[in-house]
Amino acid sequence: MASGNQRSTCHEQGSSQEYSSESATSPDVEEGDQDTQEEESEEENTKSNDDGSNRIALIVTDGVGIERQCSVKRNAPMRVVLEWYCRNPKRDVNSFRFLCDGMRIDPDETPLQLGLTDNDIIEAHHLQTGGFR
């Protein structure tokens, strides 16, 4: 999907936003609509790769209901997904905490190590400080 100057679409809360996959994503992350992701995941499930290089579809959501979908290699560090999420609009990755099933995600772990499956949801929460008097 990410070859040359292909364009991909990322659906966010009913609106669609288009940008170049060459500048908006790394080689390990691809964006796409859900129909395309489902077709690709079915094709990938029929392939058997023992090296773990096949891709997995993930959904990153925030507290206001915006969801962004991406496809990432199963053996790529989660840092790739976290940085991708913060890239557009430009936000500091250190100002977020990312959770999956209530557990904080270590950026150096891979989807394979975390036991993630297709269409698993990753929650992005803004880091909040304070509360002391």
PDB file of C-alpha atoms in Angstrom:
ATOM      1  CA  MET A   1       0.000   0.000   0.000  1.00  0.00           C
ATOM      2  CA  ALA A   2       2.764   2.492   0.851  1.00  0.00           C
ATOM      3  CA  SER A   3       4.782   2.620  -2.317  1.00  0.00           C
ATOM      4  CA  GLY A   4       5.805   5.690  -4.239  1.00  0.00           C
ATOM      5  CA  ASN A   5       3.468   8.645  -3.980  1.00  0.00           C
ATOM      6  CA  GLN A   6       0.283   6.741  -3.186  1.00  0.00           C
ATOM      7  CA  ARG A   7      -2.292   8.671  -1.239  1.00  0.00           C
ATOM      8  CA  SER A   8      -4.175   7.159   1.641  1.00  0.00           C
ATOM      9  CA  THR A   9      -7.257   8.272   3.483  1.00  0.00           C
ATOM     10  CA  CYS A  10      -7.643   8.410   7.225  1.00  0.00           C
ATOM     11  CA  HIS A  11     -11.193   8.634   8.530  1.00  0.00           C
ATOM     12  CA  GLU A  12     -11.632  10.721  11.647  1.00  0.00           C
ATOM     13  CA  GLN A  13     -15.086  11.017  13.216  1.00  0.00           C
ATOM     14  CA  GLY A  14     -17.038  10.933   9.975  1.00  0.00           C
ATOM     15  CA  SER A  15     -14.794  13.296   8.018  1.00  0.00           C
ATOM     16  CA  SER A  16     -12.076  12.126   5.712  1.00  0.00           C
ATOM     17  CA  GLN A  17      -8.629  13.650   5.543  1.00  0.00           C
ATOM     18  CA  GLU A  18      -6.153  12.935   2.769  1.00  0.00           C
ATOM     19  CA  TYR A  19      -2.386  13.244   2.819  1.00  0.00           C
ATOM     20  CA  SER A  20       0.611  11.671   1.195  1.00  0.00           C
ATOM     21  CA  SER A  21       1.696   8.374   2.675  1.00  0.00           C
ATOM     22  CA  GLU A  22       5.258   9.296   1.741  1.00  0.00           C
ATOM     23  CA  SER A  23       5.427  12.235   4.156  1.00  0.00           C
ATOM     24  CA  ALA A  24       2.772  11.301   6.736  1.00  0.00           C
ATOM     25  CA  THR A  25       3.790   7.768   7.578  1.00  0.00           C
ATOM     26  CA  SER A  26       6.880   5.727   8.143  1.00  0.00           C
ATOM     27  CA  PRO A  27       7.562   2.516   6.209  1.00  0.00           C
ATOM     28  CA  ASP A  28       6.172   0.532   9.151  1.00  0.00           C
ATOM     29  CA  VAL A  29       2.820   2.371   9.381  1.00  0.00           C
ATOM     30  CA  GLU A  30       0.067   2.597   6.796  1.00  0.00           C
ATOM     31  CA  GLU A  31      -3.231   4.402   7.108  1.00  0.00           C
ATOM     32  CA  GLY A  32      -6.495   3.473   5.466  1.00  0.00           C
ATOM     33  CA  ASP A  33     -10.219   3.188   5.699  1.00  0.00           C
ATOM     34  CA  GLN A  34     -11.755   0.247   7.486  1.00  0.00           C
ATOM     35  CA  ASP A  35     -12.962  -1.545   4.333  1.00  0.00           C
ATOM     36  CA  THR A  36      -9.470  -1.532   2.862  1.00  0.00           C
ATOM     37  CA  GLN A  37      -7.946  -2.635   6.163  1.00  0.00           C
ATOM     38  CA  GLU A  38     -10.380  -5.567   6.447  1.00  0.00           C
ATOM     39  CA  GLU A  39      -9.595  -6.733   2.914  1.00  0.00           C
ATOM     40  CA  GLU A  40      -5.860  -6.508   3.588  1.00  0.00           C
ATOM     41  CA  SER A  41      -6.116  -8.311   6.915  1.00  0.00           C
ATOM     42  CA  GLU A  42      -8.029 -11.175   5.260  1.00  0.00           C
ATOM     43  CA  GLU A  43      -5.313 -11.462   2.622  1.00  0.00           C
ATOM     44  CA  GLU A  44      -2.580 -11.331   5.248  1.00  0.00           C
ATOM     45  CA  ASN A  45      -4.293 -13.970   7.370  1.00  0.00           C
ATOM     46  CA  THR A  46      -4.049 -16.386   4.444  1.00  0.00           C
ATOM     47  CA  LYS A  47      -0.288 -15.839   4.249  1.00  0.00           C
ATOM     48  CA  SER A  48       1.812 -17.617   6.822  1.00  0.00           C
ATOM     49  CA  ASN A  49       4.942 -15.696   7.753  1.00  0.00           C
ATOM     50  CA  ASP A  50       6.971 -17.211  10.564  1.00  0.00           C
ATOM     51  CA  ASP A  51       9.225 -14.152  10.781  1.00  0.00           C
ATOM     52  CA  GLY A  52       6.387 -11.962  12.135  1.00  0.00           C
ATOM     53  CA  SER A  53       6.673  -9.427   9.338  1.00  0.00           C
ATOM     54  CA  ASN A  54       2.979  -9.423   8.456  1.00  0.00           C
ATOM     55  CA  ARG A  55       0.895  -6.386   9.343  1.00  0.00           C
ATOM     56  CA  ILE A  56      -1.781  -5.739  11.940  1.00  0.00           C
ATOM     57  CA  ALA A  57      -4.574  -3.139  11.829  1.00  0.00           C
ATOM     58  CA  LEU A  58      -4.817  -0.951  14.948  1.00  0.00           C
ATOM     59  CA  ILE A  59      -7.215   1.813  15.989  1.00  0.00           C
ATOM     60  CA  VAL A  60      -5.976   4.747  18.074  1.00  0.00           C
ATOM     61  CA  THR A  61      -8.709   6.732  19.815  1.00  0.00           C
ATOM     62  CA  ASP A  62      -8.705   9.760  22.101  1.00  0.00           C
ATOM     63  CA  GLY A  63     -11.051  11.010  24.796  1.00  0.00           C
ATOM     64  CA  VAL A  64     -13.303  12.988  22.431  1.00  0.00           C
ATOM     65  CA  GLY A  65     -14.113  10.077  20.120  1.00  0.00           C
ATOM     66  CA  ILE A  66     -11.731  10.689  17.228  1.00  0.00           C
ATOM     67  CA  GLU A  67     -10.452   7.391  15.854  1.00  0.00           C
ATOM     68  CA  ARG A  68      -7.500   6.921  13.515  1.00  0.00           C
ATOM     69  CA  GLN A  69      -6.706   3.598  11.906  1.00  0.00           C
ATOM     70  CA  CYS A  70      -3.336   2.336  10.827  1.00  0.00           C
ATOM     71  CA  SER A  71      -1.596  -0.821   9.759  1.00  0.00           C
ATOM     72  CA  VAL A  72       1.750  -1.677  11.314  1.00  0.00           C
ATOM     73  CA  LYS A  73       4.204  -4.555  11.107  1.00  0.00           C
ATOM     74  CA  ARG A  74       3.756  -7.018  13.964  1.00  0.00           C
ATOM     75  CA  ASN A  75       7.458  -6.853  14.820  1.00  0.00           C
ATOM     76  CA  ALA A  76       7.795  -3.035  14.661  1.00  0.00           C
ATOM     77  CA  PRO A  77       8.139  -1.196  17.985  1.00  0.00           C
ATOM     78  CA  MET A  78       4.961   0.526  19.170  1.00  0.00           C
ATOM     79  CA  ARG A  79       6.957   3.777  19.161  1.00  0.00           C
ATOM     80  CA  VAL A  80       6.272   3.883  15.405  1.00  0.00           C
ATOM     81  CA  VAL A  81       2.491   3.941  15.977  1.00  0.00           C
ATOM     82  CA  LEU A  82       2.703   6.434  18.845  1.00  0.00           C
ATOM     83  CA  GLU A  83       4.844   8.867  16.858  1.00  0.00           C
ATOM     84  CA  TRP A  84       2.569   8.434  13.822  1.00  0.00           C
ATOM     85  CA  TYR A  85      -0.466   9.351  15.933  1.00  0.00           C
ATOM     86  CA  CYS A  86       1.202  12.530  17.217  1.00  0.00           C
ATOM     87  CA  ARG A  87       2.536  13.609  13.822  1.00  0.00           C
ATOM     88  CA  ASN A  88      -0.684  15.071  12.366  1.00  0.00           C
ATOM     89  CA  PRO A  89      -1.506  17.510  13.926  1.00  0.00           C
ATOM     90  CA  LYS A  90       1.972  17.962  15.379  1.00  0.00           C
ATOM     91  CA  ARG A  91       1.880  17.022  19.060  1.00  0.00           C
ATOM     92  CA  ASP A  92       4.561  15.940  21.508  1.00  0.00           C
ATOM     93  CA  VAL A  93       4.473  12.168  21.974  1.00  0.00           C
ATOM     94  CA  ASN A  94       5.654  12.660  25.574  1.00  0.00           C
ATOM     95  CA  SER A  95       2.468  14.605  26.381  1.00  0.00           C
ATOM     96  CA  PHE A  96       0.360  11.456  25.873  1.00  0.00           C
ATOM     97  CA  ARG A  97      -0.079   8.172  27.678  1.00  0.00           C
ATOM     98  CA  PHE A  98      -1.122   5.268  25.481  1.00  0.00           C
ATOM     99  CA  LEU A  99      -3.093   2.360  26.930  1.00  0.00           C
ATOM    100  CA  CYS A 100      -4.340  -0.974  25.641  1.00  0.00           C
ATOM    101  CA  ASP A 101      -6.773  -2.935  27.813  1.00  0.00           C
ATOM    102  CA  GLY A 102      -5.994  -0.551  30.688  1.00  0.00           C
ATOM    103  CA  MET A 103      -2.262  -1.252  30.608  1.00  0.00           C
ATOM    104  CA  ARG A 104       0.271   1.398  29.623  1.00  0.00           C
ATOM    105  CA  ILE A 105       2.094   0.685  26.364  1.00  0.00           C
ATOM    106  CA  ASP A 106       5.884   0.553  26.412  1.00  0.00           C
ATOM    107  CA  PRO A 107       7.099   2.219  23.181  1.00  0.00           C
ATOM    108  CA  ASP A 108       9.838  -0.397  22.769  1.00  0.00           C
ATOM    109  CA  GLU A 109       7.464  -3.379  22.805  1.00  0.00           C
ATOM    110  CA  THR A 110       5.976  -4.748  19.592  1.00  0.00           C
ATOM    111  CA  PRO A 111       2.333  -5.612  18.827  1.00  0.00           C
ATOM    112  CA  LEU A 112       3.441  -9.255  18.822  1.00  0.00           C
ATOM    113  CA  GLN A 113       4.889  -8.960  22.350  1.00  0.00           C
ATOM    114  CA  LEU A 114       1.761  -7.152  23.571  1.00  0.00           C
ATOM    115  CA  GLY A 115      -0.504  -9.833  22.102  1.00  0.00           C
ATOM    116  CA  LEU A 116      -2.395  -7.331  19.952  1.00  0.00           C
ATOM    117  CA  THR A 117      -4.779  -8.560  17.266  1.00  0.00           C
ATOM    118  CA  ASP A 118      -6.408  -6.877  14.267  1.00  0.00           C
ATOM    119  CA  ASN A 119      -8.582  -3.868  15.124  1.00  0.00           C
ATOM    120  CA  ASP A 120      -7.432  -3.679  18.748  1.00  0.00           C
ATOM    121  CA  ILE A 121      -8.029  -0.240  20.242  1.00  0.00           C
ATOM    122  CA  ILE A 122      -5.254   1.884  21.707  1.00  0.00           C
ATOM    123  CA  GLU A 123      -6.386   4.760  23.910  1.00  0.00           C
ATOM    124  CA  ALA A 124      -4.457   8.055  23.790  1.00  0.00           C
ATOM    125  CA  HIS A 125      -4.745  10.154  26.960  1.00  0.00           C
ATOM    126  CA  HIS A 126      -3.244  13.609  27.498  1.00  0.00           C
ATOM    127  CA  LEU A 127      -0.790  13.648  30.361  1.00  0.00           C
ATOM    128  CA  GLN A 128      -2.258  15.643  33.237  1.00  0.00           C
ATOM    129  CA  THR A 129      -0.203  17.111  36.017  1.00  0.00           C
ATOM    130  CA  GLY A 130      -1.262  18.915  39.136  1.00  0.00           C
ATOM    131  CA  GLY A 131      -3.956  18.301  41.679  1.00  0.00           C
ATOM    132  CA  PHE A 132      -1.763  19.244  44.616  1.00  0.00           C
ATOM    133  CA  ARG A 133      -2.352  22.269  46.806  1.00  0.00           C
TER     134      ARG A 133
END
